[in-house]
């Protein structure tokens, strides 16, 4: 089921619609492949951790910002309107501006979160020589690492080692990155910088499309 069905309906016929469809498919693929790994490896982030959100603000590709904006408009419209005015209601200056300490997941937009947040701690990567590698999250508690059977170390594991200690290898970040990047330009910007303007732009496109504008690119028509 789409997380942004209402927004997609209002954007049908625009180029932004195609980008959002592509992004949602990519995010669904990430979730599917990660779930297969979780089911096989039984290796999860500690409940209620959130350390990866501290002192960190994700950079967003254009397509990520569009999906995040669409998700907020669809699911948290009041907050979307605040952010459109450069007001991040959960921003404390110490964590990601979308971090909510009172949320079970800590992320206030968990189902609309950035690409890097979806992959952190649950993906593998390729070395320069093409080998598939995995490294446990640096925030994973030492006692839980030691209690794992076999015990885990905070080191880089080869594909065969990962198979041996976890029984499976998490999805490859490089492949998933290419799928998301295909819907974007090469530029990235911090959430603070890109999200307010993207929400305003998306609301404008929705309004133009609702009012019968036939411009398929969602851009102003010259007078």
JSON list of C-alpha atoms in Angstrom, two decimals:
[
{"chain": "A", "resi": 1, "resn": "UNK", "atom": "CA", "xyz": [0.00, 0.00, 0.00]},
{"chain": "A", "resi": 2, "resn": "UNK", "atom": "CA", "xyz": [1.36, 3.42, -0.97]},
{"chain": "A", "resi": 3, "resn": "UNK", "atom": "CA", "xyz": [2.40, 5.81, 1.80]},
{"chain": "A", "resi": 4, "resn": "UNK", "atom": "CA", "xyz": [1.53, 8.79, -0.41]},
{"chain": "A", "resi": 5, "resn": "UNK", "atom": "CA", "xyz": [-1.54, 7.67, -2.34]},
{"chain": "A", "resi": 6, "resn": "UNK", "atom": "CA", "xyz": [-3.46, 10.94, -1.93]},
{"chain": "A", "resi": 7, "resn": "UNK", "atom": "CA", "xyz": [-0.54, 13.08, -3.09]},
{"chain": "A", "resi": 8, "resn": "UNK", "atom": "CA", "xyz": [0.10, 10.79, -6.06]},
{"chain": "A", "resi": 9, "resn": "UNK", "atom": "CA", "xyz": [-3.52, 11.11, -7.12]},
{"chain": "A", "resi": 10, "resn": "UNK", "atom": "CA", "xyz": [-3.18, 14.90, -7.16]},
{"chain": "A", "resi": 11, "resn": "UNK", "atom": "CA", "xyz": [0.09, 14.76, -9.10]},
{"chain": "A", "resi": 12, "resn": "UNK", "atom": "CA", "xyz": [-0.93, 12.31, -11.82]},
{"chain": "A", "resi": 13, "resn": "UNK", "atom": "CA", "xyz": [0.26, 13.48, -15.22]},
{"chain": "A", "resi": 14, "resn": "UNK", "atom": "CA", "xyz": [3.28, 15.41, -13.91]},
{"chain": "A", "resi": 15, "resn": "UNK", "atom": "CA", "xyz": [6.96, 14.46, -14.05]},
{"chain": "A", "resi": 16, "resn": "UNK", "atom": "CA", "xyz": [7.07, 14.62, -10.24]},
{"chain": "A", "resi": 17, "resn": "UNK", "atom": "CA", "xyz": [4.52, 11.79, -10.16]},
{"chain": "A", "resi": 18, "resn": "UNK", "atom": "CA", "xyz": [6.91, 9.54, -12.08]},
{"chain": "A", "resi": 19, "resn": "UNK", "atom": "CA", "xyz": [9.79, 10.38, -9.73]},
{"chain": "A", "resi": 20, "resn": "UNK", "atom": "CA", "xyz": [7.70, 9.60, -6.65]},
{"chain": "A", "resi": 21, "resn": "UNK", "atom": "CA", "xyz": [6.53, 6.28, -8.12]},
{"chain": "A", "resi": 22, "resn": "UNK", "atom": "CA", "xyz": [10.17, 5.36, -8.80]},
{"chain": "A", "resi": 23, "resn": "UNK", "atom": "CA", "xyz": [11.23, 6.37, -5.29]},
{"chain": "A", "resi": 24, "resn": "UNK", "atom": "CA", "xyz": [8.47, 4.43, -3.60]},
{"chain": "A", "resi": 25, "resn": "UNK", "atom": "CA", "xyz": [9.39, 1.34, -5.61]},
{"chain": "A", "resi": 26, "resn": "UNK", "atom": "CA", "xyz": [13.04, 1.74, -4.55]},
{"chain": "A", "resi": 27, "resn": "UNK", "atom": "CA", "xyz": [12.10, 2.13, -0.89]},
{"chain": "A", "resi": 28, "resn": "UNK", "atom": "CA", "xyz": [9.82, -0.90, -1.10]},
{"chain": "A", "resi": 29, "resn": "UNK", "atom": "CA", "xyz": [12.71, -2.90, -2.54]},
{"chain": "A", "resi": 30, "resn": "UNK", "atom": "CA", "xyz": [14.97, -1.83, 0.32]},
{"chain": "A", "resi": 31, "resn": "UNK", "atom": "CA", "xyz": [12.36, -2.86, 2.89]},
{"chain": "A", "resi": 32, "resn": "UNK", "atom": "CA", "xyz": [11.76, -6.20, 1.17]},
{"chain": "A", "resi": 33, "resn": "UNK", "atom": "CA", "xyz": [15.43, -7.13, 0.88]},
{"chain": "A", "resi": 34, "resn": "UNK", "atom": "CA", "xyz": [16.19, -5.98, 4.42]},
{"chain": "A", "resi": 35, "resn": "UNK", "atom": "CA", "xyz": [13.28, -8.00, 5.80]},
{"chain": "A", "resi": 36, "resn": "UNK", "atom": "CA", "xyz": [14.65, -11.10, 4.09]},
{"chain": "A", "resi": 37, "resn": "UNK", "atom": "CA", "xyz": [17.99, -10.43, 5.79]},
{"chain": "A", "resi": 38, "resn": "UNK", "atom": "CA", "xyz": [16.40, -9.75, 9.19]},
{"chain": "A", "resi": 39, "resn": "UNK", "atom": "CA", "xyz": [14.40, -12.99, 8.93]},
{"chain": "A", "resi": 40, "resn": "UNK", "atom": "CA", "xyz": [17.54, -14.98, 8.14]},
{"chain": "A", "resi": 41, "resn": "UNK", "atom": "CA", "xyz": [20.09, -13.25, 10.39]},
{"chain": "A", "resi": 42, "resn": "UNK", "atom": "CA", "xyz": [17.92, -12.28, 13.38]},
{"chain": "A", "resi": 43, "resn": "UNK", "atom": "CA", "xyz": [20.20, -9.24, 13.81]},
{"chain": "A", "resi": 44, "resn": "UNK", "atom": "CA", "xyz": [18.28, -6.07, 14.62]},
{"chain": "A", "resi": 45, "resn": "UNK", "atom": "CA", "xyz": [19.00, -2.59, 15.91]},
{"chain": "A", "resi": 46, "resn": "UNK", "atom": "CA", "xyz": [18.45, -2.38, 19.69]},
{"chain": "A", "resi": 47, "resn": "UNK", "atom": "CA", "xyz": [14.92, -1.19, 20.44]},
{"chain": "A", "resi": 48, "resn": "UNK", "atom": "CA", "xyz": [14.68, 2.57, 20.92]},
{"chain": "A", "resi": 49, "resn": "UNK", "atom": "CA", "xyz": [18.35, 3.24, 20.12]},
{"chain": "A", "resi": 50, "resn": "UNK", "atom": "CA", "xyz": [18.41, 6.39, 17.97]},
{"chain": "A", "resi": 51, "resn": "UNK", "atom": "CA", "xyz": [22.14, 7.10, 18.44]},
{"chain": "A", "resi": 52, "resn": "UNK", "atom": "CA", "xyz": [22.65, 7.33, 14.68]},
{"chain": "A", "resi": 53, "resn": "UNK", "atom": "CA", "xyz": [20.35, 10.40, 14.69]},
{"chain": "A", "resi": 54, "resn": "UNK", "atom": "CA", "xyz": [22.54, 12.32, 17.14]},
{"chain": "A", "resi": 55, "resn": "UNK", "atom": "CA", "xyz": [24.89, 14.92, 15.72]},
{"chain": "A", "resi": 56, "resn": "UNK", "atom": "CA", "xyz": [23.84, 13.97, 12.20]},
{"chain": "A", "resi": 57, "resn": "UNK", "atom": "CA", "xyz": [21.72, 15.58, 9.51]},
{"chain": "A", "resi": 58, "resn": "UNK", "atom": "CA", "xyz": [21.20, 13.60, 6.29]},
{"chain": "A", "resi": 59, "resn": "UNK", "atom": "CA", "xyz": [22.03, 15.00, 2.88]},
{"chain": "A", "resi": 60, "resn": "UNK", "atom": "CA", "xyz": [19.14, 14.47, 0.48]},
{"chain": "A", "resi": 61, "resn": "UNK", "atom": "CA", "xyz": [19.09, 13.92, -3.23]},
{"chain": "A", "resi": 62, "resn": "UNK", "atom": "CA", "xyz": [16.36, 15.79, -5.09]},
{"chain": "A", "resi": 63, "resn": "UNK", "atom": "CA", "xyz": [14.21, 12.66, -5.38]},
{"chain": "A", "resi": 64, "resn": "UNK", "atom": "CA", "xyz": [14.58, 11.87, -1.66]},
{"chain": "A", "resi": 65, "resn": "UNK", "atom": "CA", "xyz": [13.49, 15.39, -0.76]},
{"chain": "A", "resi": 66, "resn": "UNK", "atom": "CA", "xyz": [10.46, 15.06, -3.06]},
{"chain": "A", "resi": 67, "resn": "UNK", "atom": "CA", "xyz": [9.42, 11.80, -1.43]},
{"chain": "A", "resi": 68, "resn": "UNK", "atom": "CA", "xyz": [9.96, 13.20, 2.08]},
{"chain": "A", "resi": 69, "resn": "UNK", "atom": "CA", "xyz": [7.92, 16.28, 1.19]},
{"chain": "A", "resi": 70, "resn": "UNK", "atom": "CA", "xyz": [5.13, 14.15, -0.31]},
{"chain": "A", "resi": 71, "resn": "UNK", "atom": "CA", "xyz": [5.08, 11.89, 2.74]},
{"chain": "A", "resi": 72, "resn": "UNK", "atom": "CA", "xyz": [4.80, 14.86, 5.09]},
{"chain": "A", "resi": 73, "resn": "UNK", "atom": "CA", "xyz": [2.03, 16.48, 3.04]},
{"chain": "A", "resi": 74, "resn": "UNK", "atom": "CA", "xyz": [0.14, 13.19, 2.99]},
{"chain": "A", "resi": 75, "resn": "UNK", "atom": "CA", "xyz": [0.66, 12.05, 6.58]},
{"chain": "A", "resi": 76, "resn": "UNK", "atom": "CA", "xyz": [1.60, 15.11, 8.68]},
{"chain": "A", "resi": 77, "resn": "UNK", "atom": "CA", "xyz": [0.21, 18.08, 6.81]},
{"chain": "A", "resi": 78, "resn": "UNK", "atom": "CA", "xyz": [0.37, 20.50, 9.75]},
{"chain": "A", "resi": 79, "resn": "UNK", "atom": "CA", "xyz": [4.06, 19.73, 10.25]},
{"chain": "A", "resi": 80, "resn": "UNK", "atom": "CA", "xyz": [4.67, 19.96, 6.49]},
{"chain": "A", "resi": 81, "resn": "UNK", "atom": "CA", "xyz": [3.24, 23.49, 6.51]},
{"chain": "A", "resi": 82, "resn": "UNK", "atom": "CA", "xyz": [5.47, 24.45, 9.44]},
{"chain": "A", "resi": 83, "resn": "UNK", "atom": "CA", "xyz": [8.58, 23.09, 7.71]},
{"chain": "A", "resi": 84, "resn": "UNK", "atom": "CA", "xyz": [7.57, 24.92, 4.52]},
{"chain": "A", "resi": 85, "resn": "UNK", "atom": "CA", "xyz": [8.03, 28.08, 6.60]},
{"chain": "A", "resi": 86, "resn": "UNK", "atom": "CA", "xyz": [11.47, 26.86, 7.79]},
{"chain": "A", "resi": 87, "resn": "UNK", "atom": "CA", "xyz": [10.11, 25.82, 11.20]},
{"chain": "A", "resi": 88, "resn": "UNK", "atom": "CA", "xyz": [11.18, 22.32, 12.23]},
{"chain": "A", "resi": 89, "resn": "UNK", "atom": "CA", "xyz": [9.06, 21.54, 15.32]},
{"chain": "A", "resi": 90, "resn": "UNK", "atom": "CA", "xyz": [11.41, 18.87, 16.72]},
{"chain": "A", "resi": 91, "resn": "UNK", "atom": "CA", "xyz": [14.71, 20.58, 15.96]},
{"chain": "A", "resi": 92, "resn": "UNK", "atom": "CA", "xyz": [16.90, 20.84, 19.07]},
{"chain": "A", "resi": 93, "resn": "UNK", "atom": "CA", "xyz": [20.20, 21.66, 17.35]},
{"chain": "A", "resi": 94, "resn": "UNK", "atom": "CA", "xyz": [21.81, 18.43, 18.55]},
{"chain": "A", "resi": 95, "resn": "UNK", "atom": "CA", "xyz": [20.15, 15.73, 16.45]},
{"chain": "A", "resi": 96, "resn": "UNK", "atom": "CA", "xyz": [18.62, 15.32, 13.01]},
{"chain": "A", "resi": 97, "resn": "UNK", "atom": "CA", "xyz": [15.96, 18.07, 12.76]},
{"chain": "A", "resi": 98, "resn": "UNK", "atom": "CA", "xyz": [13.30, 15.39, 12.31]},
{"chain": "A", "resi": 99, "resn": "UNK", "atom": "CA", "xyz": [14.30, 13.47, 15.47]},
{"chain": "A", "resi": 100, "resn": "UNK", "atom": "CA", "xyz": [11.47, 13.12, 18.01]},
{"chain": "A", "resi": 101, "resn": "UNK", "atom": "CA", "xyz": [12.60, 11.73, 21.39]},
{"chain": "A", "resi": 102, "resn": "UNK", "atom": "CA", "xyz": [9.00, 10.88, 22.28]},
{"chain": "A", "resi": 103, "resn": "UNK", "atom": "CA", "xyz": [8.48, 8.66, 19.22]},
{"chain": "A", "resi": 104, "resn": "UNK", "atom": "CA", "xyz": [8.97, 4.89, 19.49]},
{"chain": "A", "resi": 105, "resn": "UNK", "atom": "CA", "xyz": [11.28, 5.02, 16.47]},
{"chain": "A", "resi": 106, "resn": "UNK", "atom": "CA", "xyz": [12.62, 8.51, 17.37]},
{"chain": "A", "resi": 107, "resn": "UNK", "atom": "CA", "xyz": [12.27, 9.48, 13.72]},
{"chain": "A", "resi": 108, "resn": "UNK", "atom": "CA", "xyz": [9.19, 11.69, 13.33]},
{"chain": "A", "resi": 109, "resn": "UNK", "atom": "CA", "xyz": [8.87, 10.68, 9.65]},
{"chain": "A", "resi": 110, "resn": "UNK", "atom": "CA", "xyz": [9.96, 7.05, 9.89]},
{"chain": "A", "resi": 111, "resn": "UNK", "atom": "CA", "xyz": [8.11, 5.83, 6.78]},
{"chain": "A", "resi": 112, "resn": "UNK", "atom": "CA", "xyz": [9.28, 8.86, 4.81]},
{"chain": "A", "resi": 113, "resn": "UNK", "atom": "CA", "xyz": [12.86, 8.88, 6.07]},
{"chain": "A", "resi": 114, "resn": "UNK", "atom": "CA", "xyz": [15.97, 9.40, 3.98]},
{"chain": "A", "resi": 115, "resn": "UNK", "atom": "CA", "xyz": [17.79, 6.73, 2.00]},
{"chain": "A", "resi": 116, "resn": "UNK", "atom": "CA", "xyz": [20.84, 6.64, 4.30]},
{"chain": "A", "resi": 117, "resn": "UNK", "atom": "CA", "xyz": [18.60, 6.21, 7.34]},
{"chain": "A", "resi": 118, "resn": "UNK", "atom": "CA", "xyz": [16.94, 3.18, 5.75]},
{"chain": "A", "resi": 119, "resn": "UNK", "atom": "CA", "xyz": [20.29, 1.52, 5.06]},
{"chain": "A", "resi": 120, "resn": "UNK", "atom": "CA", "xyz": [22.25, 2.44, 8.19]},
{"chain": "A", "resi": 121, "resn": "UNK", "atom": "CA", "xyz": [23.29, -0.72, 10.03]},
{"chain": "A", "resi": 122, "resn": "UNK", "atom": "CA", "xyz": [21.37, -2.97, 7.62]},
{"chain": "A", "resi": 123, "resn": "UNK", "atom": "CA", "xyz": [23.33, -3.00, 4.36]},
{"chain": "A", "resi": 124, "resn": "UNK", "atom": "CA", "xyz": [26.59, -4.25, 2.90]},
{"chain": "A", "resi": 125, "resn": "UNK", "atom": "CA", "xyz": [28.95, -2.43, 0.56]},
{"chain": "A", "resi": 126, "resn": "UNK", "atom": "CA", "xyz": [31.64, -3.17, -2.01]},
{"chain": "A", "resi": 127, "resn": "UNK", "atom": "CA", "xyz": [35.33, -2.62, -1.43]},
{"chain": "A", "resi": 128, "resn": "UNK", "atom": "CA", "xyz": [37.53, -1.03, -4.09]},
{"chain": "A", "resi": 129, "resn": "UNK", "atom": "CA", "xyz": [38.37, -4.48, -5.45]},
{"chain": "A", "resi": 130, "resn": "UNK", "atom": "CA", "xyz": [34.70, -5.42, -5.74]},
{"chain": "A", "resi": 131, "resn": "UNK", "atom": "CA", "xyz": [34.39, -7.63, -2.65]},
{"chain": "A", "resi": 132, "resn": "UNK", "atom": "CA", "xyz": [31.12, -7.51, -0.70]},
{"chain": "A", "resi": 133, "resn": "UNK", "atom": "CA", "xyz": [31.70, -6.35, 2.90]},
{"chain": "A", "resi": 134, "resn": "UNK", "atom": "CA", "xyz": [29.67, -5.75, 6.06]},
{"chain": "A", "resi": 135, "resn": "UNK", "atom": "CA", "xyz": [30.45, -3.89, 9.27]},
{"chain": "A", "resi": 136, "resn": "UNK", "atom": "CA", "xyz": [28.24, -3.88, 12.40]},
{"chain": "A", "resi": 137, "resn": "UNK", "atom": "CA", "xyz": [26.83, -0.49, 13.33]},
{"chain": "A", "resi": 138, "resn": "UNK", "atom": "CA", "xyz": [29.32, 1.43, 15.47]},
{"chain": "A", "resi": 139, "resn": "UNK", "atom": "CA", "xyz": [26.56, 2.15, 18.00]},
{"chain": "A", "resi": 140, "resn": "UNK", "atom": "CA", "xyz": [25.64, -1.50, 18.54]},
{"chain": "A", "resi": 141, "resn": "UNK", "atom": "CA", "xyz": [26.05, -2.26, 22.29]},
{"chain": "A", "resi": 142, "resn": "UNK", "atom": "CA", "xyz": [29.18, -4.23, 23.22]},
{"chain": "A", "resi": 143, "resn": "UNK", "atom": "CA", "xyz": [27.26, -6.60, 25.49]},
{"chain": "A", "resi": 144, "resn": "UNK", "atom": "CA", "xyz": [24.84, -7.51, 22.69]},
{"chain": "A", "resi": 145, "resn": "UNK", "atom": "CA", "xyz": [27.77, -8.05, 20.32]},
{"chain": "A", "resi": 146, "resn": "UNK", "atom": "CA", "xyz": [29.43, -10.37, 22.84]},
{"chain": "A", "resi": 147, "resn": "UNK", "atom": "CA", "xyz": [26.19, -12.26, 23.49]},
{"chain": "A", "resi": 148, "resn": "UNK", "atom": "CA", "xyz": [25.69, -13.06, 19.82]},
{"chain": "A", "resi": 149, "resn": "UNK", "atom": "CA", "xyz": [26.42, -16.65, 18.78]},
{"chain": "A", "resi": 150, "resn": "UNK", "atom": "CA", "xyz": [29.12, -16.53, 17.52]},
{"chain": "A", "resi": 151, "resn": "UNK", "atom": "CA", "xyz": [30.29, -13.29, 19.23]},
{"chain": "A", "resi": 152, "resn": "UNK", "atom": "CA", "xyz": [30.63, -10.29, 16.94]},
{"chain": "A", "resi": 153, "resn": "UNK", "atom": "CA", "xyz": [33.41, -7.71, 16.77]},
{"chain": "A", "resi": 154, "resn": "UNK", "atom": "CA", "xyz": [33.24, -4.14, 15.49]},
{"chain": "A", "resi": 155, "resn": "UNK", "atom": "CA", "xyz": [35.29, -4.92, 12.43]},
{"chain": "A", "resi": 156, "resn": "UNK", "atom": "CA", "xyz": [34.87, -5.34, 8.71]},
{"chain": "A", "resi": 157, "resn": "UNK", "atom": "CA", "xyz": [33.55, -8.76, 7.68]},
{"chain": "A", "resi": 158, "resn": "UNK", "atom": "CA", "xyz": [33.97, -10.33, 4.26]},
{"chain": "A", "resi": 159, "resn": "UNK", "atom": "CA", "xyz": [30.98, -11.85, 2.50]},
{"chain": "A", "resi": 160, "resn": "UNK", "atom": "CA", "xyz": [31.94, -15.38, 3.60]},
{"chain": "A", "resi": 161, "resn": "UNK", "atom": "CA", "xyz": [32.52, -14.25, 7.19]},
{"chain": "A", "resi": 162, "resn": "UNK", "atom": "CA", "xyz": [29.17, -12.47, 7.26]},
{"chain": "A", "resi": 163, "resn": "UNK", "atom": "CA", "xyz": [27.47, -15.62, 6.00]},
{"chain": "A", "resi": 164, "resn": "UNK", "atom": "CA", "xyz": [29.21, -17.62, 8.70]},
{"chain": "A", "resi": 165, "resn": "UNK", "atom": "CA", "xyz": [28.40, -15.35, 11.65]},
{"chain": "A", "resi": 166, "resn": "UNK", "atom": "CA", "xyz": [24.91, -14.19, 10.60]},
{"chain": "A", "resi": 167, "resn": "UNK", "atom": "CA", "xyz": [23.73, -16.81, 8.13]},
{"chain": "A", "resi": 168, "resn": "UNK", "atom": "CA", "xyz": [23.01, -14.15, 5.48]},
{"chain": "A", "resi": 169, "resn": "UNK", "atom": "CA", "xyz": [24.41, -10.94, 3.98]},
{"chain": "A", "resi": 170, "resn": "UNK", "atom": "CA", "xyz": [22.39, -7.68, 4.09]},
{"chain": "A", "resi": 171, "resn": "UNK", "atom": "CA", "xyz": [21.41, -6.01, 0.80]},
{"chain": "A", "resi": 172, "resn": "UNK", "atom": "CA", "xyz": [24.15, -4.26, -1.10]},
{"chain": "A", "resi": 173, "resn": "UNK", "atom": "CA", "xyz": [24.09, -0.49, -0.63]},
{"chain": "A", "resi": 174, "resn": "UNK", "atom": "CA", "xyz": [25.79, 0.25, -3.98]},
{"chain": "A", "resi": 175, "resn": "UNK", "atom": "CA", "xyz": [22.98, -1.38, -5.96]},
{"chain": "A", "resi": 176, "resn": "UNK", "atom": "CA", "xyz": [20.26, 0.36, -3.96]},
{"chain": "A", "resi": 177, "resn": "UNK", "atom": "CA", "xyz": [22.05, 3.71, -4.20]},
{"chain": "A", "resi": 178, "resn": "UNK", "atom": "CA", "xyz": [22.08, 3.51, -8.00]},
{"chain": "A", "resi": 179, "resn": "UNK", "atom": "CA", "xyz": [18.34, 2.85, -8.08]},
{"chain": "A", "resi": 180, "resn": "UNK", "atom": "CA", "xyz": [17.56, 5.91, -5.96]},
{"chain": "A", "resi": 181, "resn": "UNK", "atom": "CA", "xyz": [20.16, 8.14, -7.66]},
{"chain": "A", "resi": 182, "resn": "UNK", "atom": "CA", "xyz": [18.63, 7.39, -11.06]},
{"chain": "A", "resi": 183, "resn": "UNK", "atom": "CA", "xyz": [15.66, 9.56, -10.11]},
{"chain": "A", "resi": 184, "resn": "UNK", "atom": "CA", "xyz": [17.85, 12.53, -9.05]},
{"chain": "A", "resi": 185, "resn": "UNK", "atom": "CA", "xyz": [20.42, 15.02, -10.15]},
{"chain": "A", "resi": 186, "resn": "UNK", "atom": "CA", "xyz": [23.87, 14.48, -8.68]},
{"chain": "A", "resi": 187, "resn": "UNK", "atom": "CA", "xyz": [23.55, 17.30, -6.15]},
{"chain": "A", "resi": 188, "resn": "UNK", "atom": "CA", "xyz": [22.65, 16.78, -2.48]},
{"chain": "A", "resi": 189, "resn": "UNK", "atom": "CA", "xyz": [21.63, 19.24, 0.23]},
{"chain": "A", "resi": 190, "resn": "UNK", "atom": "CA", "xyz": [21.04, 19.02, 3.97]},
{"chain": "A", "resi": 191, "resn": "UNK", "atom": "CA", "xyz": [17.45, 18.56, 5.15]},
{"chain": "A", "resi": 192, "resn": "UNK", "atom": "CA", "xyz": [17.37, 22.10, 6.55]},
{"chain": "A", "resi": 193, "resn": "UNK", "atom": "CA", "xyz": [18.37, 23.49, 3.18]},
{"chain": "A", "resi": 194, "resn": "UNK", "atom": "CA", "xyz": [16.28, 21.45, 0.74]},
{"chain": "A", "resi": 195, "resn": "UNK", "atom": "CA", "xyz": [13.10, 20.27, 2.48]},
{"chain": "A", "resi": 196, "resn": "UNK", "atom": "CA", "xyz": [11.27, 23.58, 3.11]},
{"chain": "A", "resi": 197, "resn": "UNK", "atom": "CA", "xyz": [11.63, 24.70, -0.50]},
{"chain": "A", "resi": 198, "resn": "UNK", "atom": "CA", "xyz": [10.71, 21.23, -1.79]},
{"chain": "A", "resi": 199, "resn": "UNK", "atom": "CA", "xyz": [7.50, 21.18, 0.27]},
{"chain": "A", "resi": 200, "resn": "UNK", "atom": "CA", "xyz": [6.56, 24.64, -1.03]},
{"chain": "A", "resi": 201, "resn": "UNK", "atom": "CA", "xyz": [7.31, 23.57, -4.61]},
{"chain": "A", "resi": 202, "resn": "UNK", "atom": "CA", "xyz": [5.30, 20.37, -4.30]},
{"chain": "A", "resi": 203, "resn": "UNK", "atom": "CA", "xyz": [2.32, 22.20, -2.79]},
{"chain": "A", "resi": 204, "resn": "UNK", "atom": "CA", "xyz": [2.50, 24.64, -5.69]},
{"chain": "A", "resi": 205, "resn": "UNK", "atom": "CA", "xyz": [2.52, 21.81, -8.25]},
{"chain": "A", "resi": 206, "resn": "UNK", "atom": "CA", "xyz": [-0.45, 20.16, -6.51]},
{"chain": "A", "resi": 207, "resn": "UNK", "atom": "CA", "xyz": [-2.36, 23.44, -6.57]},
{"chain": "A", "resi": 208, "resn": "UNK", "atom": "CA", "xyz": [-1.54, 24.04, -10.23]},
{"chain": "A", "resi": 209, "resn": "UNK", "atom": "CA", "xyz": [-2.52, 20.50, -11.17]},
{"chain": "A", "resi": 210, "resn": "UNK", "atom": "CA", "xyz": [-5.78, 20.73, -9.21]},
{"chain": "A", "resi": 211, "resn": "UNK", "atom": "CA", "xyz": [-6.62, 23.89, -11.10]},
{"chain": "A", "resi": 212, "resn": "UNK", "atom": "CA", "xyz": [-6.20, 22.33, -14.51]},
{"chain": "A", "resi": 213, "resn": "UNK", "atom": "CA", "xyz": [-2.70, 23.44, -15.42]},
{"chain": "A", "resi": 214, "resn": "UNK", "atom": "CA", "xyz": [-1.65, 21.23, -18.33]},
{"chain": "A", "resi": 215, "resn": "UNK", "atom": "CA", "xyz": [2.09, 21.81, -17.96]},
{"chain": "A", "resi": 216, "resn": "UNK", "atom": "CA", "xyz": [3.49, 18.26, -17.46]},
{"chain": "A", "resi": 217, "resn": "UNK", "atom": "CA", "xyz": [6.70, 19.42, -15.79]},
{"chain": "A", "resi": 218, "resn": "UNK", "atom": "CA", "xyz": [5.07, 21.26, -12.92]},
{"chain": "A", "resi": 219, "resn": "UNK", "atom": "CA", "xyz": [6.85, 24.52, -13.77]},
{"chain": "A", "resi": 220, "resn": "UNK", "atom": "CA", "xyz": [5.39, 27.99, -14.17]},
{"chain": "A", "resi": 221, "resn": "UNK", "atom": "CA", "xyz": [4.11, 28.80, -17.64]},
{"chain": "A", "resi": 222, "resn": "UNK", "atom": "CA", "xyz": [5.62, 31.94, -19.05]},
{"chain": "A", "resi": 223, "resn": "UNK", "atom": "CA", "xyz": [3.19, 34.74, -19.64]}
]
